[in-house]
mmCIF file of C-alpha atoms and ligand atoms in Angstrom:
data_model
loop_
_atom_site.group_PDB
_atom_site.id
_atom_site.type_symbol
_atom_site.label_atom_id
_atom_site.label_comp_id
_atom_site.label_asym_id
_atom_site.label_seq_id
_atom_site.Cartn_x
_atom_site.Cartn_y
_atom_site.Cartn_z
ATOM 1 C CA MET A 1 -8.847 -18.963 -4.848
ATOM 2 C CA GLY A 2 -8.316 -15.465 -6.228
ATOM 3 C CA ALA A 3 -5.853 -12.669 -5.584
ATOM 4 C CA VAL A 4 -5.918 -9.834 -3.044
ATOM 5 C CA ASP A 5 -4.891 -6.373 -4.253
ATOM 6 C CA CYS A 6 -3.175 -5.181 -1.071
ATOM 7 C CA HIS A 7 -2.626 -1.561 -2.126
ATOM 8 C CA CYS A 8 -4.617 0.550 -4.610
ATOM 9 C CA HIS A 9 -5.955 4.101 -4.902
ATOM 10 C CA LEU A 10 -9.500 3.661 -6.151
ATOM 11 C CA ALA A 11 -10.651 7.031 -4.807
ATOM 12 C CA ALA A 12 -8.232 8.732 -7.220
ATOM 13 C CA PRO A 13 -9.746 11.169 -9.762
ATOM 14 C CA GLU A 14 -8.677 8.758 -12.549
ATOM 15 C CA PHE A 15 -11.470 6.399 -11.460
ATOM 16 C CA GLN A 16 -14.224 8.932 -10.896
ATOM 17 C CA GLU A 17 -16.041 8.182 -14.172
ATOM 18 C CA ASP A 18 -16.073 4.397 -14.261
ATOM 19 C CA ILE A 19 -15.221 2.987 -10.842
ATOM 20 C CA GLU A 20 -18.170 0.564 -10.877
ATOM 21 C CA ASP A 21 -16.994 -0.949 -14.197
ATOM 22 C CA VAL A 22 -13.432 -1.192 -12.868
ATOM 23 C CA LEU A 23 -14.685 -3.078 -9.791
ATOM 24 C CA GLU A 24 -16.846 -5.404 -11.894
ATOM 25 C CA GLU A 25 -13.908 -6.239 -14.183
ATOM 26 C CA ALA A 26 -11.715 -6.936 -11.155
ATOM 27 C CA LYS A 27 -14.354 -9.343 -9.825
ATOM 28 C CA GLN A 28 -14.607 -11.084 -13.203
ATOM 29 C CA ALA A 29 -10.815 -11.471 -13.249
ATOM 30 C CA LYS A 30 -10.959 -13.244 -9.844
ATOM 31 C CA VAL A 31 -9.674 -10.470 -7.647
ATOM 32 C CA LEU A 32 -11.074 -11.408 -4.222
ATOM 33 C CA ALA A 33 -10.547 -8.204 -2.310
ATOM 34 C CA LEU A 34 -9.295 -4.663 -2.851
ATOM 35 C CA VAL A 35 -7.374 -2.839 -0.131
ATOM 36 C CA VAL A 36 -7.835 0.868 -0.858
ATOM 37 C CA VAL A 37 -5.379 3.341 0.673
ATOM 38 C CA ALA A 38 -5.548 7.100 1.201
ATOM 39 C CA GLU A 39 -2.968 9.824 0.648
ATOM 40 C CA HIS A 40 -4.691 12.728 2.433
ATOM 41 C CA SER A 41 -7.801 13.508 4.485
ATOM 42 C CA GLY A 42 -9.557 15.042 1.463
ATOM 43 C CA GLU A 43 -10.238 11.598 0.033
ATOM 44 C CA PHE A 44 -11.259 9.780 3.234
ATOM 45 C CA GLY A 45 -14.962 10.352 2.587
ATOM 46 C CA ARG A 46 -14.825 8.850 -0.914
ATOM 47 C CA ILE A 47 -12.901 5.812 0.340
ATOM 48 C CA MET A 48 -15.363 5.105 3.152
ATOM 49 C CA GLN A 49 -18.315 5.442 0.759
ATOM 50 C CA LEU A 50 -16.704 3.037 -1.685
ATOM 51 C CA SER A 51 -16.165 0.376 0.981
ATOM 52 C CA GLU A 52 -19.707 0.880 2.308
ATOM 53 C CA ARG A 53 -21.095 0.313 -1.197
ATOM 54 C CA HIS A 54 -19.000 -2.850 -1.635
ATOM 55 C CA PRO A 55 -18.819 -4.611 1.721
ATOM 56 C CA GLY A 56 -16.596 -7.679 1.718
ATOM 57 C CA PHE A 57 -14.897 -6.583 -1.514
ATOM 58 C CA VAL A 58 -13.493 -3.071 -1.007
ATOM 59 C CA PHE A 59 -11.618 -2.507 2.280
ATOM 60 C CA SER A 60 -10.446 0.871 3.591
ATOM 61 C CA CYS A 61 -7.154 2.131 4.923
ATOM 62 C CA LEU A 62 -6.889 5.747 6.077
ATOM 63 C CA GLY A 63 -3.604 7.539 6.618
ATOM 64 C CA VAL A 64 -1.444 10.483 5.580
ATOM 65 C CA HIS A 65 1.164 9.967 2.833
ATOM 66 C CA PRO A 66 4.669 11.505 3.141
ATOM 67 C CA VAL A 67 4.077 13.489 -0.056
ATOM 68 C CA GLN A 68 1.086 15.838 -0.177
ATOM 69 C CA ARG A 69 -0.395 17.748 -3.094
ATOM 70 C CA THR A 70 -1.100 21.483 -2.757
ATOM 71 C CA PRO A 71 -4.370 22.919 -4.111
ATOM 72 C CA THR A 72 -2.426 24.063 -7.184
ATOM 73 C CA GLY A 73 -1.299 20.508 -7.889
ATOM 74 C CA GLN A 74 2.274 20.825 -6.666
ATOM 75 C CA GLU A 75 3.751 18.104 -4.517
ATOM 76 C CA ARG A 76 5.432 18.803 -1.173
ATOM 77 C CA SER A 77 6.665 17.003 1.908
ATOM 78 C CA VAL A 78 4.056 16.212 4.599
ATOM 79 C CA THR A 79 3.706 18.283 7.806
ATOM 80 C CA LEU A 80 2.259 17.556 11.256
ATOM 81 C CA LYS A 81 -0.569 19.950 10.372
ATOM 82 C CA ASP A 82 -1.663 17.579 7.567
ATOM 83 C CA LEU A 83 -1.818 14.768 10.107
ATOM 84 C CA ASP A 84 -3.709 16.903 12.652
ATOM 85 C CA GLU A 85 -6.443 17.495 10.076
ATOM 86 C CA ALA A 86 -6.705 13.781 9.382
ATOM 87 C CA LEU A 87 -6.635 12.333 12.914
ATOM 88 C CA PRO A 88 -10.239 13.135 13.971
ATOM 89 C CA LEU A 89 -11.525 11.491 10.765
ATOM 90 C CA ILE A 90 -9.402 8.377 11.274
ATOM 91 C CA GLU A 91 -10.731 8.200 14.842
ATOM 92 C CA LEU A 92 -14.286 8.523 13.536
ATOM 93 C CA HIS A 93 -13.907 5.581 11.141
ATOM 94 C CA LYS A 94 -11.481 3.455 13.173
ATOM 95 C CA ASP A 95 -13.827 0.480 13.608
ATOM 96 C CA CYS A 96 -14.330 0.136 9.846
ATOM 97 C CA LEU A 97 -10.651 0.204 8.859
ATOM 98 C CA LEU A 98 -8.541 -2.699 7.635
ATOM 99 C CA ALA A 99 -5.245 -0.837 8.206
ATOM 100 C CA ILE A 100 -3.592 2.569 8.576
ATOM 101 C CA GLY A 101 -2.170 3.773 5.254
ATOM 102 C CA GLU A 102 -0.703 4.961 3.103
ATOM 103 C CA VAL A 103 2.030 6.173 5.449
ATOM 104 C CA GLY A 104 5.818 6.188 5.139
ATOM 105 C CA LEU A 105 8.918 8.116 4.180
ATOM 106 C CA ASP A 106 9.752 9.624 0.783
ATOM 107 C CA PHE A 107 13.240 11.103 0.605
ATOM 108 C CA THR A 108 13.141 11.828 -3.138
ATOM 109 C CA PRO A 109 15.183 15.088 -3.286
ATOM 110 C CA ARG A 110 12.452 17.113 -4.994
ATOM 111 C CA PHE A 111 10.060 16.388 -2.087
ATOM 112 C CA ALA A 112 12.395 16.259 0.899
ATOM 113 C CA SER A 113 15.624 18.119 0.318
ATOM 114 C CA THR A 114 16.282 19.333 3.861
ATOM 115 C CA ASP A 115 16.886 17.541 7.155
ATOM 116 C CA GLU A 116 13.906 19.421 8.626
ATOM 117 C CA GLN A 117 11.572 17.965 5.987
ATOM 118 C CA LYS A 118 12.891 14.454 6.593
ATOM 119 C CA GLU A 119 12.543 14.909 10.339
ATOM 120 C CA GLU A 120 8.943 16.101 9.966
ATOM 121 C CA GLN A 121 8.157 13.056 7.785
ATOM 122 C CA ARG A 122 9.604 10.855 10.525
ATOM 123 C CA ARG A 123 7.426 12.551 13.159
ATOM 124 C CA VAL A 124 4.299 12.089 11.044
ATOM 125 C CA LEU A 125 5.161 8.428 10.519
ATOM 126 C CA ILE A 126 5.923 7.779 14.210
ATOM 127 C CA LYS A 127 2.531 9.196 15.222
ATOM 128 C CA GLN A 128 0.771 6.947 12.707
ATOM 129 C CA ILE A 129 2.722 3.861 13.816
ATOM 130 C CA GLN A 130 1.641 4.567 17.394
ATOM 131 C CA LEU A 131 -1.949 5.099 16.255
ATOM 132 C CA ALA A 132 -1.918 1.749 14.419
ATOM 133 C CA LYS A 133 -0.629 0.066 17.567
ATOM 134 C CA GLU A 134 -3.371 1.639 19.702
ATOM 135 C CA LEU A 135 -6.035 0.562 17.232
ATOM 136 C CA HIS A 136 -4.468 -2.890 16.686
ATOM 137 C CA LEU A 137 -4.311 -2.255 12.945
ATOM 138 C CA PRO A 138 -1.604 -3.142 10.397
ATOM 139 C CA LEU A 139 0.302 -0.485 8.433
ATOM 140 C CA ASN A 140 0.281 -0.025 4.647
ATOM 141 C CA VAL A 141 3.660 1.621 4.024
ATOM 142 C CA HIS A 142 5.297 3.659 1.260
ATOM 143 C CA SER A 143 9.054 4.174 1.053
ATOM 144 C CA ARG A 144 10.957 5.854 -1.718
ATOM 145 C CA SER A 145 14.666 6.535 -1.606
ATOM 146 C CA ALA A 146 14.201 5.699 2.072
ATOM 147 C CA GLY A 147 14.095 1.904 2.322
ATOM 148 C CA ARG A 148 16.514 1.557 5.208
ATOM 149 C CA PRO A 149 15.284 4.568 7.252
ATOM 150 C CA THR A 150 11.686 3.343 6.871
ATOM 151 C CA ILE A 151 12.385 -0.222 7.998
ATOM 152 C CA ASN A 152 14.593 0.999 10.855
ATOM 153 C CA LEU A 153 11.947 3.404 12.116
ATOM 154 C CA LEU A 154 9.187 0.774 11.908
ATOM 155 C CA LYS A 155 11.312 -1.650 13.916
ATOM 156 C CA GLU A 156 12.388 0.992 16.420
ATOM 157 C CA GLN A 157 8.763 1.944 17.030
ATOM 158 C CA GLY A 158 7.716 -1.662 17.471
ATOM 159 C CA ALA A 159 5.473 -1.956 14.396
ATOM 160 C CA GLU A 160 4.464 -5.583 14.029
ATOM 161 C CA ARG A 161 2.106 -6.012 11.107
ATOM 162 C CA VAL A 162 3.539 -4.144 8.137
ATOM 163 C CA LEU A 163 3.185 -4.128 4.357
ATOM 164 C CA LEU A 164 5.969 -2.398 2.442
ATOM 165 C CA HIS A 165 4.496 -1.580 -0.930
ATOM 166 C CA ALA A 166 6.515 -1.215 -4.167
ATOM 167 C CA PHE A 167 9.775 -1.326 -2.235
ATOM 168 C CA ASP A 168 12.619 0.352 -4.156
ATOM 169 C CA GLY A 169 15.479 -0.457 -1.776
ATOM 170 C CA LYS A 170 18.182 -3.093 -1.941
ATOM 171 C CA PRO A 171 17.272 -6.755 -1.404
ATOM 172 C CA SER A 172 19.647 -6.840 1.590
ATOM 173 C CA VAL A 173 17.641 -4.038 3.224
ATOM 174 C CA ALA A 174 14.358 -5.770 2.364
ATOM 175 C CA MET A 175 15.640 -8.896 4.115
ATOM 176 C CA GLU A 176 15.883 -6.857 7.331
ATOM 177 C CA GLY A 177 12.142 -6.314 6.970
ATOM 178 C CA VAL A 178 11.562 -10.008 6.281
ATOM 179 C CA LYS A 179 13.381 -10.821 9.529
ATOM 180 C CA ALA A 180 11.007 -8.480 11.366
ATOM 181 C CA GLY A 181 8.039 -10.371 9.867
ATOM 182 C CA TYR A 182 7.082 -7.640 7.383
ATOM 183 C CA PHE A 183 5.444 -8.341 4.019
ATOM 184 C CA PHE A 184 6.376 -6.833 0.651
ATOM 185 C CA SER A 185 3.808 -6.261 -2.106
ATOM 186 C CA ILE A 186 4.808 -6.486 -5.746
ATOM 187 C CA PRO A 187 3.011 -4.330 -8.375
ATOM 188 C CA PRO A 188 2.501 -5.065 -12.119
ATOM 189 C CA SER A 189 5.217 -2.516 -13.000
ATOM 190 C CA ILE A 190 7.717 -5.141 -11.801
ATOM 191 C CA THR A 191 7.608 -6.482 -15.387
ATOM 192 C CA ARG A 192 9.367 -3.303 -16.585
ATOM 193 C CA SER A 193 11.374 -2.300 -13.504
ATOM 194 C CA GLU A 194 14.774 -3.515 -12.433
ATOM 195 C CA GLN A 195 13.672 -5.191 -9.259
ATOM 196 C CA GLU A 196 14.129 -8.791 -10.414
ATOM 197 C CA LYS A 197 16.684 -9.295 -7.621
ATOM 198 C CA LEU A 198 14.170 -8.234 -4.997
ATOM 199 C CA VAL A 199 11.646 -10.845 -6.156
ATOM 200 C CA LYS A 200 14.411 -13.463 -6.244
ATOM 201 C CA HIS A 201 15.530 -12.727 -2.691
ATOM 202 C CA LEU A 202 12.167 -12.333 -0.995
ATOM 203 C CA PRO A 203 10.726 -15.635 0.219
ATOM 204 C CA LEU A 204 7.273 -16.302 -1.246
ATOM 205 C CA GLU A 205 5.980 -16.411 2.364
ATOM 206 C CA SER A 206 6.765 -12.663 2.637
ATOM 207 C CA ILE A 207 5.247 -11.564 -0.676
ATOM 208 C CA CYS A 208 1.832 -10.024 -1.338
ATOM 209 C CA LEU A 209 0.311 -8.711 -4.559
ATOM 210 C CA GLU A 210 -0.764 -5.129 -5.243
ATOM 211 C CA THR A 211 -1.485 -2.866 -8.196
ATOM 212 C CA ASP A 212 -1.087 0.668 -6.748
ATOM 213 C CA SER A 213 -3.767 1.576 -9.333
ATOM 214 C CA PRO A 214 -3.897 3.992 -11.086
ATOM 215 C CA ALA A 215 -0.056 4.038 -10.935
ATOM 216 C CA LEU A 216 2.552 1.288 -11.469
ATOM 217 C CA GLY A 217 0.828 -0.590 -14.302
ATOM 218 C CA PRO A 218 2.429 -3.011 -16.729
ATOM 219 C CA GLU A 219 2.551 -0.230 -19.353
ATOM 220 C CA LYS A 220 3.940 3.203 -18.619
ATOM 221 C CA GLN A 221 1.498 6.157 -18.927
ATOM 222 C CA VAL A 222 -1.521 3.814 -19.093
ATOM 223 C CA ARG A 223 -3.987 3.840 -16.179
ATOM 224 C CA ASN A 224 -3.445 0.770 -14.036
ATOM 225 C CA GLU A 225 -6.403 -1.285 -12.744
ATOM 226 C CA PRO A 226 -6.827 -4.042 -10.139
ATOM 227 C CA LYS A 227 -7.445 -6.691 -12.830
ATOM 228 C CA ASN A 228 -3.776 -6.208 -13.851
ATOM 229 C CA ILE A 229 -2.671 -7.820 -10.585
ATOM 230 C CA PHE A 230 -2.041 -11.068 -12.462
ATOM 231 C CA PHE A 231 0.865 -9.491 -14.382
ATOM 232 C CA ALA A 232 2.685 -9.290 -11.045
ATOM 233 C CA ALA A 233 1.710 -12.847 -10.091
ATOM 234 C CA GLU A 234 2.886 -14.251 -13.436
ATOM 235 C CA TYR A 235 6.201 -12.442 -13.148
ATOM 236 C CA ILE A 236 6.820 -13.814 -9.650
ATOM 237 C CA ALA A 237 5.949 -17.336 -10.861
ATOM 238 C CA LYS A 238 8.443 -16.999 -13.724
ATOM 239 C CA ILE A 239 11.284 -15.628 -11.574
ATOM 240 C CA LYS A 240 10.769 -18.223 -8.845
ATOM 241 C CA GLY A 241 10.112 -21.110 -11.249
ATOM 242 C CA ILE A 242 6.803 -22.060 -9.624
ATOM 243 C CA SER A 243 3.204 -22.190 -10.822
ATOM 244 C CA LEU A 244 0.903 -19.181 -11.045
ATOM 245 C CA GLU A 245 -1.561 -21.047 -8.795
ATOM 246 C CA GLU A 246 1.041 -21.369 -6.048
ATOM 247 C CA VAL A 247 1.860 -17.659 -6.226
ATOM 248 C CA ILE A 248 -1.803 -16.678 -5.976
ATOM 249 C CA ASP A 249 -2.539 -19.191 -3.236
ATOM 250 C CA VAL A 250 0.431 -18.258 -1.009
ATOM 251 C CA THR A 251 0.144 -14.480 -1.518
ATOM 252 C CA THR A 252 -3.563 -14.622 -0.623
ATOM 253 C CA GLN A 253 -2.750 -16.586 2.544
ATOM 254 C CA ASN A 254 -0.114 -13.933 3.314
ATOM 255 C CA ALA A 255 -2.671 -11.151 2.862
ATOM 256 C CA LEU A 256 -4.935 -12.932 5.366
ATOM 257 C CA LYS A 257 -2.086 -13.094 7.896
ATOM 258 C CA LEU A 258 -1.224 -9.443 7.356
ATOM 259 C CA PHE A 259 -4.808 -8.136 7.443
ATOM 260 C CA PRO A 260 -6.602 -10.409 9.947
ATOM 261 C CA LYS A 261 -9.949 -8.661 9.416
ATOM 262 C CA LEU A 262 -10.041 -10.011 5.836
ATOM 263 C CA LYS A 263 -10.635 -13.469 7.297
ATOM 264 C CA ASN A 264 -14.147 -12.520 8.369
ATOM 265 C CA PHE A 265 -15.038 -12.001 4.741
ATOM 266 C CA LEU A 266 -12.919 -14.349 2.650
ATOM 267 C CA CYS A 267 -12.925 -17.565 4.688
ATOM 268 C CA LYS A 268 -16.380 -18.988 4.769
HETATM 269 ZN ZN1 ZN B 1 0.254 3.970 -3.200
#
């Protein structure tokens, strides 16, 4: 059994030159499946092409991230207009999607300093939660400096199948998500972050693996790749005092529960 990378950005410009090599190396390293997420509608086309070229290996999620990049490269809080541009494209591809994502809340002060910005992020998230419910799809969720508001909103809106990726909140807040049946994915950067407590508290039955490639790698400033997923698995094994095999086995089973469509491809 191999690992499932539940959250990565393989349509990012960082992979434009050598994506096929990156995918081949992931396969060699025993990565079973790659769940690719979007940040904005401008990359939906590239994501769908990638999953069409690699059926059964690359799976697509489309959604609108709480932080958007302007044409000049600056980052800003999301607006309903960003979502309006994306919705027809999500509708167009809905039958080929594994989940809706990357969606969420990011209350980092430099992105969302005003109540209006936070409120608009909430509105964009609520619409995407409702869309996921209509389409019977899980949600691939980002939260930064907004762990509690994100989990509360998901629960309030009745979201059932949820992955909280690279969660930066308190373990006690994460446990509220566990109670709601949500999963938490751990990236390779866990080896250099201060989230040991989170891994300790989360039951293995609620943990998935991710890389968030090209971000959140084991080494700062170095491009992250899906093959690095095993850094996260090894760290979890060490913290929990269990074998690497058990971590990979259980997290892959968790990914299958979270993303039911994966079953059609991985369980033969
Ligand atoms: Zn991400």
